[in-house]
Amino acid sequence: MTEPLLTVRNLSVRYPARGARPATQAVDDISFEIAAGETLALVGGSGCGKSTVARAVLRLLEPDAGRIVFAGVDIGTLAPAPLRALRRRMQIVLQDPFTALTPWMTVGALVAEPLEIHQIAVGAAADRAAHVLLAEVGLSADTARRKPHELSGGQRQRVAIARALASGPDFLVLDEVASALDLTVQDQILTLLERLQRDRGLTCLFITHNLALVQRMATRVATRVAVMERGRLVETVSAVEFFLGPAHPYSRELLDAVPSYPQPIIP
Ligand code: ADP
Ligand code: MG
């Protein structure tokens, strides 16, 4: 087997007590890996630690224990400069792009910004590259002149995805990216992600509490499912195994909570 693109070993994150809030062991000794080109769906109820895993994987927070190895590099040992260089290759898209998109900037400027930050293109060249990225995520050229509040939720999420793609990443963390959208818009975003994965050969950590989304995604891209419960991984299995009959009782519980969906035809 080829080396995984991402390896997470014995990761633990504990948030210290603050005021009346007790300390929380948000992530408790979890390990998983993602092969290049693969999607791992990280699922579990609200508050089980999914977003904390996302932040630790991108080293947006320091874990208390564990190793994150990306493309053969232990990111916990990297100095700021090489870490910045590696960050071009790992990007995150969050649930609520409204808070992530600076409201007074135009869409064109928002997508050009990471190009300039990563010194990929500046000025008019960055604007042209931003237009190409907008087209890639299915937004028309006139969207570039608009502000985030003039867009629909689905369009804003496309802008957030275009921004994430700007640095040319090979790994994307998608944290509840479709969870707040209507069903049809969710499907449009899933279709977009499927195309991006195919065209760009992206590797994804797809985080959601919504198993129906994972079920629909698993019919499109090769997916494994990792189930998290109160900071721990309870099982990691192929989507086929997961939806045809999960071994773990907690997975059963999660699946039973999914509103009835047409059964997917899993390839
Ligand atoms: P999920 O994304 O699965 O909903 P999170 O990773 O956001 O879960 O949170 C896991 C646990 O850690 C929760 O109990 C949450 O309240 C707590 N938590 C998350 N972020 C912080 C923080 N910055 N400070 C303290 N506790 C936090
Ligand atoms: Mg979360």
mmCIF file of C-alpha atoms and ligand atoms in Angstrom:
data_model
loop_
_atom_site.group_PDB
_atom_site.id
_atom_site.type_symbol
_atom_site.label_atom_id
_atom_site.label_comp_id
_atom_site.label_asym_id
_atom_site.label_seq_id
_atom_site.Cartn_x
_atom_site.Cartn_y
_atom_site.Cartn_z
ATOM 1 C CA MET A 1 0.000 0.000 0.000
ATOM 2 C CA THR A 2 1.206 3.520 -0.754
ATOM 3 C CA GLU A 3 1.827 5.809 2.175
ATOM 4 C CA PRO A 4 -1.309 7.678 3.334
ATOM 5 C CA LEU A 5 -1.458 11.412 2.597
ATOM 6 C CA LEU A 6 -2.541 12.050 6.176
ATOM 7 C CA THR A 7 -1.776 9.994 9.258
ATOM 8 C CA VAL A 8 -3.187 10.915 12.669
ATOM 9 C CA ARG A 9 -1.706 8.959 15.564
ATOM 10 C CA ASN A 10 -2.944 8.979 19.155
ATOM 11 C CA LEU A 11 -4.306 12.507 18.943
ATOM 12 C CA SER A 12 -5.629 14.033 22.176
ATOM 13 C CA VAL A 13 -6.902 17.553 22.792
ATOM 14 C CA ARG A 14 -8.084 18.830 26.124
ATOM 15 C CA TYR A 15 -9.600 22.285 26.593
ATOM 16 C CA PRO A 16 -8.677 23.635 30.042
ATOM 17 C CA ALA A 17 -11.355 24.757 32.508
ATOM 18 C CA ARG A 18 -12.350 28.365 32.063
ATOM 19 C CA GLY A 19 -14.550 30.170 34.610
ATOM 20 C CA ALA A 20 -17.588 28.002 35.307
ATOM 21 C CA ARG A 21 -16.796 25.795 32.328
ATOM 22 C CA PRO A 22 -15.107 22.534 33.285
ATOM 23 C CA ALA A 23 -12.142 21.116 31.372
ATOM 24 C CA THR A 24 -13.178 19.068 28.338
ATOM 25 C CA GLN A 25 -11.340 16.107 26.868
ATOM 26 C CA ALA A 26 -12.565 16.974 23.364
ATOM 27 C CA VAL A 27 -10.409 14.410 21.542
ATOM 28 C CA ASP A 28 -9.207 11.299 23.325
ATOM 29 C CA ASP A 29 -6.448 9.229 21.732
ATOM 30 C CA ILE A 30 -7.717 8.875 18.190
ATOM 31 C CA SER A 31 -5.863 7.469 15.172
ATOM 32 C CA PHE A 32 -6.794 7.303 11.497
ATOM 33 C CA GLU A 33 -5.303 7.746 8.075
ATOM 34 C CA ILE A 34 -6.487 9.011 4.697
ATOM 35 C CA ALA A 35 -5.029 7.726 1.440
ATOM 36 C CA ALA A 36 -4.368 10.149 -1.407
ATOM 37 C CA GLY A 37 -7.571 10.728 -3.374
ATOM 38 C CA GLU A 38 -9.747 9.212 -0.675
ATOM 39 C CA THR A 39 -12.569 10.797 1.313
ATOM 40 C CA LEU A 40 -12.888 10.008 4.988
ATOM 41 C CA ALA A 41 -16.240 10.996 6.450
ATOM 42 C CA LEU A 42 -15.859 11.861 10.133
ATOM 43 C CA VAL A 43 -19.288 11.573 11.705
ATOM 44 C CA GLY A 44 -20.796 11.847 15.161
ATOM 45 C CA GLY A 45 -23.195 13.888 17.229
ATOM 46 C CA SER A 46 -22.786 17.555 17.994
ATOM 47 C CA GLY A 47 -19.994 18.240 20.492
ATOM 48 C CA CYS A 48 -18.236 14.879 20.027
ATOM 49 C CA GLY A 49 -14.997 16.603 18.957
ATOM 50 C CA LYS A 50 -15.112 16.623 15.145
ATOM 51 C CA SER A 51 -14.159 20.290 14.663
ATOM 52 C CA THR A 52 -11.421 19.933 17.251
ATOM 53 C CA VAL A 53 -9.930 17.106 15.170
ATOM 54 C CA ALA A 54 -10.159 19.381 12.103
ATOM 55 C CA ARG A 55 -8.292 22.197 13.842
ATOM 56 C CA ALA A 56 -5.634 19.855 15.217
ATOM 57 C CA VAL A 57 -5.086 18.226 11.824
ATOM 58 C CA LEU A 58 -4.392 21.646 10.294
ATOM 59 C CA ARG A 59 -2.371 22.588 13.354
ATOM 60 C CA LEU A 60 -4.653 25.498 14.067
ATOM 61 C CA LEU A 61 -4.397 24.301 17.668
ATOM 62 C CA GLU A 62 -1.674 22.445 19.521
ATOM 63 C CA PRO A 63 -2.753 18.959 20.572
ATOM 64 C CA ASP A 64 -1.849 17.655 24.024
ATOM 65 C CA ALA A 65 -0.620 14.444 22.493
ATOM 66 C CA GLY A 66 -0.302 12.739 19.171
ATOM 67 C CA ARG A 67 1.303 13.047 15.785
ATOM 68 C CA ILE A 68 -0.080 14.463 12.545
ATOM 69 C CA VAL A 69 1.925 13.382 9.512
ATOM 70 C CA PHE A 70 1.000 15.033 6.224
ATOM 71 C CA ALA A 71 2.722 13.951 2.993
ATOM 72 C CA GLY A 72 5.439 12.321 5.069
ATOM 73 C CA VAL A 73 6.065 15.407 7.209
ATOM 74 C CA ASP A 74 5.333 15.505 10.955
ATOM 75 C CA ILE A 75 3.580 18.879 11.104
ATOM 76 C CA GLY A 76 4.017 19.100 14.872
ATOM 77 C CA THR A 77 7.747 19.592 14.428
ATOM 78 C CA LEU A 78 7.594 22.224 11.695
ATOM 79 C CA ALA A 79 8.908 25.751 12.163
ATOM 80 C CA PRO A 80 6.526 28.571 11.159
ATOM 81 C CA ALA A 81 7.965 29.097 7.646
ATOM 82 C CA PRO A 82 7.777 25.485 6.423
ATOM 83 C CA LEU A 83 4.393 25.153 8.164
ATOM 84 C CA ARG A 84 3.115 28.132 6.142
ATOM 85 C CA ALA A 85 4.407 26.519 2.966
ATOM 86 C CA LEU A 86 2.676 23.246 3.826
ATOM 87 C CA ARG A 87 -0.569 25.084 4.627
ATOM 88 C CA ARG A 88 -0.950 25.869 0.936
ATOM 89 C CA ARG A 89 -1.573 22.165 0.518
ATOM 90 C CA MET A 90 -4.146 21.766 3.332
ATOM 91 C CA GLN A 91 -7.211 23.959 3.460
ATOM 92 C CA ILE A 92 -10.451 24.067 5.443
ATOM 93 C CA VAL A 93 -13.996 25.076 4.533
ATOM 94 C CA LEU A 94 -16.418 25.735 7.385
ATOM 95 C CA GLN A 95 -20.152 25.426 7.831
ATOM 96 C CA ASP A 96 -21.010 29.081 7.870
ATOM 97 C CA PRO A 97 -19.206 30.948 5.100
ATOM 98 C CA PHE A 98 -21.073 34.120 6.069
ATOM 99 C CA THR A 99 -18.880 34.603 9.099
ATOM 100 C CA ALA A 100 -15.772 33.495 7.173
ATOM 101 C CA LEU A 101 -16.276 35.977 4.324
ATOM 102 C CA THR A 102 -15.430 39.599 5.123
ATOM 103 C CA PRO A 103 -18.747 41.358 4.371
ATOM 104 C CA TRP A 104 -17.418 44.515 2.707
ATOM 105 C CA MET A 105 -15.154 42.711 0.237
ATOM 106 C CA THR A 106 -16.357 41.716 -3.220
ATOM 107 C CA VAL A 107 -16.389 38.064 -4.136
ATOM 108 C CA GLY A 108 -13.609 38.709 -6.644
ATOM 109 C CA ALA A 109 -11.412 40.299 -3.959
ATOM 110 C CA LEU A 110 -12.238 37.504 -1.492
ATOM 111 C CA VAL A 111 -11.033 34.854 -3.917
ATOM 112 C CA ALA A 112 -8.015 36.907 -5.028
ATOM 113 C CA GLU A 113 -6.932 37.430 -1.388
ATOM 114 C CA PRO A 114 -5.466 33.949 -0.736
ATOM 115 C CA LEU A 115 -3.693 34.103 -4.117
ATOM 116 C CA GLU A 116 -1.927 37.248 -2.946
ATOM 117 C CA ILE A 117 -1.297 35.934 0.579
ATOM 118 C CA HIS A 118 0.369 32.817 -0.829
ATOM 119 C CA GLN A 119 2.143 34.954 -3.436
ATOM 120 C CA ILE A 120 0.661 32.928 -6.269
ATOM 121 C CA ALA A 121 -0.575 35.982 -8.198
ATOM 122 C CA VAL A 122 -0.957 39.701 -7.557
ATOM 123 C CA GLY A 123 -3.021 42.562 -8.980
ATOM 124 C CA ALA A 124 -4.681 41.931 -12.330
ATOM 125 C CA ALA A 125 -3.212 38.427 -12.542
ATOM 126 C CA ALA A 126 -4.845 37.557 -9.195
ATOM 127 C CA ASP A 127 -8.169 38.960 -10.450
ATOM 128 C CA ARG A 128 -7.966 36.828 -13.576
ATOM 129 C CA ALA A 129 -7.064 33.737 -11.539
ATOM 130 C CA ALA A 130 -9.983 34.490 -9.202
ATOM 131 C CA HIS A 131 -12.347 34.488 -12.193
ATOM 132 C CA VAL A 132 -11.037 31.086 -13.251
ATOM 133 C CA LEU A 133 -11.603 29.733 -9.718
ATOM 134 C CA LEU A 134 -15.134 31.171 -9.617
ATOM 135 C CA ALA A 135 -15.932 29.452 -12.904
ATOM 136 C CA GLU A 136 -14.500 26.215 -11.538
ATOM 137 C CA VAL A 137 -16.927 26.276 -8.602
ATOM 138 C CA GLY A 138 -19.844 27.104 -10.898
ATOM 139 C CA LEU A 139 -20.210 30.854 -10.304
ATOM 140 C CA SER A 140 -20.704 33.276 -13.186
ATOM 141 C CA ALA A 141 -18.193 36.047 -13.894
ATOM 142 C CA ASP A 142 -20.547 38.794 -12.650
ATOM 143 C CA THR A 143 -20.549 37.183 -9.189
ATOM 144 C CA ALA A 144 -17.051 38.654 -8.751
ATOM 145 C CA ARG A 145 -18.497 42.154 -8.355
ATOM 146 C CA ARG A 146 -21.022 41.158 -5.711
ATOM 147 C CA LYS A 147 -20.799 41.123 -1.901
ATOM 148 C CA PRO A 148 -21.384 38.013 0.232
ATOM 149 C CA HIS A 149 -24.800 39.234 1.503
ATOM 150 C CA GLU A 150 -26.077 39.442 -2.087
ATOM 151 C CA LEU A 151 -25.519 35.717 -2.561
ATOM 152 C CA SER A 152 -27.516 32.653 -1.571
ATOM 153 C CA GLY A 153 -26.164 30.243 1.064
ATOM 154 C CA GLY A 154 -25.104 27.802 -1.631
ATOM 155 C CA GLN A 155 -23.318 30.514 -3.622
ATOM 156 C CA ARG A 156 -21.491 31.704 -0.499
ATOM 157 C CA GLN A 157 -20.349 28.155 0.161
ATOM 158 C CA ARG A 158 -19.028 28.009 -3.422
ATOM 159 C CA VAL A 159 -17.064 31.217 -2.765
ATOM 160 C CA ALA A 160 -15.602 29.671 0.389
ATOM 161 C CA ILE A 161 -14.614 26.583 -1.618
ATOM 162 C CA ALA A 162 -13.030 28.769 -4.339
ATOM 163 C CA ARG A 163 -10.991 30.544 -1.642
ATOM 164 C CA ALA A 164 -9.850 27.201 -0.259
ATOM 165 C CA LEU A 165 -8.833 26.045 -3.742
ATOM 166 C CA ALA A 166 -6.863 29.217 -4.460
ATOM 167 C CA SER A 167 -3.608 27.926 -2.989
ATOM 168 C CA GLY A 168 -3.856 24.675 -4.974
ATOM 169 C CA PRO A 169 -4.339 22.308 -2.029
ATOM 170 C CA ASP A 170 -4.289 18.538 -2.326
ATOM 171 C CA PHE A 171 -6.131 18.081 0.969
ATOM 172 C CA LEU A 172 -9.399 19.708 2.042
ATOM 173 C CA VAL A 173 -11.107 19.587 5.416
ATOM 174 C CA LEU A 174 -14.817 20.184 4.888
ATOM 175 C CA ASP A 175 -16.403 20.884 8.276
ATOM 176 C CA GLU A 176 -20.216 20.694 7.992
ATOM 177 C CA VAL A 177 -20.009 22.491 4.616
ATOM 178 C CA ALA A 178 -23.430 21.377 3.438
ATOM 179 C CA SER A 179 -25.192 20.955 6.776
ATOM 180 C CA ALA A 180 -26.962 24.320 6.847
ATOM 181 C CA LEU A 181 -28.195 24.168 3.243
ATOM 182 C CA ASP A 182 -31.474 22.981 1.698
ATOM 183 C CA LEU A 183 -31.560 19.469 0.334
ATOM 184 C CA THR A 184 -31.283 20.450 -3.345
ATOM 185 C CA VAL A 185 -28.459 22.897 -2.622
ATOM 186 C CA GLN A 186 -26.717 20.211 -0.558
ATOM 187 C CA ASP A 187 -26.813 17.939 -3.576
ATOM 188 C CA GLN A 188 -25.378 20.682 -5.786
ATOM 189 C CA ILE A 189 -22.488 21.147 -3.354
ATOM 190 C CA LEU A 190 -21.924 17.368 -3.195
ATOM 191 C CA THR A 191 -21.858 17.290 -7.001
ATOM 192 C CA LEU A 192 -19.329 20.116 -7.026
ATOM 193 C CA LEU A 193 -17.131 18.342 -4.457
ATOM 194 C CA GLU A 194 -17.314 15.132 -6.459
ATOM 195 C CA ARG A 195 -16.170 16.953 -9.607
ATOM 196 C CA LEU A 196 -13.365 18.766 -7.784
ATOM 197 C CA GLN A 197 -12.149 15.523 -6.274
ATOM 198 C CA ARG A 198 -12.081 13.880 -9.668
ATOM 199 C CA ASP A 199 -10.548 16.815 -11.572
ATOM 200 C CA ARG A 200 -8.021 17.846 -8.935
ATOM 201 C CA GLY A 201 -7.425 14.478 -7.306
ATOM 202 C CA LEU A 202 -8.308 16.000 -3.927
ATOM 203 C CA THR A 203 -8.154 14.109 -0.660
ATOM 204 C CA CYS A 204 -10.913 15.068 1.781
ATOM 205 C CA LEU A 205 -11.825 14.883 5.428
ATOM 206 C CA PHE A 206 -15.587 15.377 5.208
ATOM 207 C CA ILE A 207 -16.963 16.210 8.629
ATOM 208 C CA THR A 208 -20.657 16.115 9.405
ATOM 209 C CA HIS A 209 -23.222 15.173 12.017
ATOM 210 C CA ASN A 210 -25.639 14.457 9.140
ATOM 211 C CA LEU A 211 -25.385 10.831 8.063
ATOM 212 C CA ALA A 212 -27.849 11.360 5.233
ATOM 213 C CA LEU A 213 -25.211 13.548 3.585
ATOM 214 C CA VAL A 214 -22.572 10.852 3.951
ATOM 215 C CA GLN A 215 -24.986 8.313 2.524
ATOM 216 C CA ARG A 216 -25.567 10.438 -0.570
ATOM 217 C CA MET A 217 -21.878 11.246 -0.925
ATOM 218 C CA ALA A 218 -20.850 7.607 -0.674
ATOM 219 C CA THR A 219 -22.727 6.902 -3.900
ATOM 220 C CA ARG A 220 -20.406 9.348 -5.679
ATOM 221 C CA VAL A 221 -16.906 9.095 -4.245
ATOM 222 C CA ALA A 222 -14.945 6.330 -2.557
ATOM 223 C CA THR A 223 -15.573 6.939 1.079
ATOM 224 C CA ARG A 224 -14.702 5.469 4.438
ATOM 225 C CA VAL A 225 -16.604 6.418 7.539
ATOM 226 C CA ALA A 226 -15.043 7.144 10.934
ATOM 227 C CA VAL A 227 -17.516 7.330 13.790
ATOM 228 C CA MET A 228 -16.752 9.547 16.765
ATOM 229 C CA GLU A 229 -18.425 9.455 20.151
ATOM 230 C CA ARG A 230 -17.404 11.733 23.012
ATOM 231 C CA GLY A 231 -13.875 12.309 21.788
ATOM 232 C CA ARG A 232 -13.145 8.737 20.761
ATOM 233 C CA LEU A 233 -13.289 6.910 17.455
ATOM 234 C CA VAL A 234 -15.602 3.963 17.834
ATOM 235 C CA GLU A 235 -15.102 2.498 14.359
ATOM 236 C CA THR A 236 -13.608 3.247 10.935
ATOM 237 C CA VAL A 237 -15.115 1.259 8.076
ATOM 238 C CA SER A 238 -15.898 1.504 4.375
ATOM 239 C CA ALA A 239 -19.133 3.323 3.566
ATOM 240 C CA VAL A 240 -20.530 0.100 2.116
ATOM 241 C CA GLU A 241 -19.985 -1.769 5.385
ATOM 242 C CA PHE A 242 -21.237 1.179 7.375
ATOM 243 C CA PHE A 243 -24.541 1.580 5.594
ATOM 244 C CA LEU A 244 -25.176 -2.114 5.039
ATOM 245 C CA GLY A 245 -24.773 -3.038 8.660
ATOM 246 C CA PRO A 246 -22.525 -1.292 11.133
ATOM 247 C CA ALA A 247 -21.098 -3.449 13.829
ATOM 248 C CA HIS A 248 -20.984 -0.791 16.464
ATOM 249 C CA PRO A 249 -24.119 -0.027 18.503
ATOM 250 C CA TYR A 250 -23.389 3.721 18.470
ATOM 251 C CA SER A 251 -23.259 3.695 14.656
ATOM 252 C CA ARG A 252 -26.627 1.906 14.683
ATOM 253 C CA GLU A 253 -27.979 4.678 16.898
ATOM 254 C CA LEU A 254 -26.721 7.354 14.515
ATOM 255 C CA LEU A 255 -28.196 5.572 11.508
ATOM 256 C CA ASP A 256 -31.547 5.090 13.192
ATOM 257 C CA ALA A 257 -31.707 8.859 13.698
ATOM 258 C CA VAL A 258 -31.434 9.520 9.937
ATOM 259 C CA PRO A 259 -34.757 10.486 8.418
ATOM 260 C CA SER A 260 -35.708 7.959 5.777
ATOM 261 C CA TYR A 261 -33.825 8.458 2.560
ATOM 262 C CA PRO A 262 -33.993 6.456 -0.612
ATOM 263 C CA GLN A 263 -31.442 3.692 -0.162
ATOM 264 C CA PRO A 264 -28.353 4.579 -2.159
ATOM 265 C CA ILE A 265 -26.907 2.260 -4.736
ATOM 266 C CA ILE A 266 -23.387 1.896 -3.453
ATOM 267 C CA PRO A 267 -20.885 1.161 -6.203
HETATM 268 P P1 ADP B 1 -18.160 18.980 17.164
HETATM 269 O O1 ADP B 1 -17.474 19.696 16.063
HETATM 270 O O2 ADP B 1 -18.187 17.501 17.015
HETATM 271 O O3 ADP B 1 -19.535 19.519 17.421
HETATM 272 P P2 ADP B 1 -16.207 20.305 18.890
HETATM 273 O O4 ADP B 1 -14.886 19.793 18.490
HETATM 274 O O5 ADP B 1 -16.615 21.638 18.407
HETATM 275 O O6 ADP B 1 -17.326 19.206 18.526
HETATM 276 O O7 ADP B 1 -16.289 20.318 20.473
HETATM 277 C C1 ADP B 1 -15.923 19.183 21.272
HETATM 278 C C2 ADP B 1 -16.057 19.553 22.732
HETATM 279 O O8 ADP B 1 -15.108 20.540 23.067
HETATM 280 C C3 ADP B 1 -17.422 20.132 23.112
HETATM 281 O O9 ADP B 1 -17.739 19.704 24.397
HETATM 282 C C4 ADP B 1 -17.182 21.617 23.087
HETATM 283 O O10 ADP B 1 -18.050 22.286 23.969
HETATM 284 C C5 ADP B 1 -15.729 21.726 23.545
HETATM 285 N N1 ADP B 1 -15.029 22.869 22.943
HETATM 286 C C6 ADP B 1 -14.925 23.140 21.629
HETATM 287 N N2 ADP B 1 -14.173 24.232 21.417
HETATM 288 C C7 ADP B 1 -13.790 24.670 22.638
HETATM 289 C C8 ADP B 1 -12.976 25.760 23.095
HETATM 290 N N3 ADP B 1 -12.392 26.609 22.254
HETATM 291 N N4 ADP B 1 -12.818 25.898 24.452
HETATM 292 C C9 ADP B 1 -13.380 25.032 25.300
HETATM 293 N N5 ADP B 1 -14.140 23.987 24.940
HETATM 294 C C10 ADP B 1 -14.338 23.795 23.622
HETATM 295 MG MG MG B 2 -18.191 21.096 14.683
#
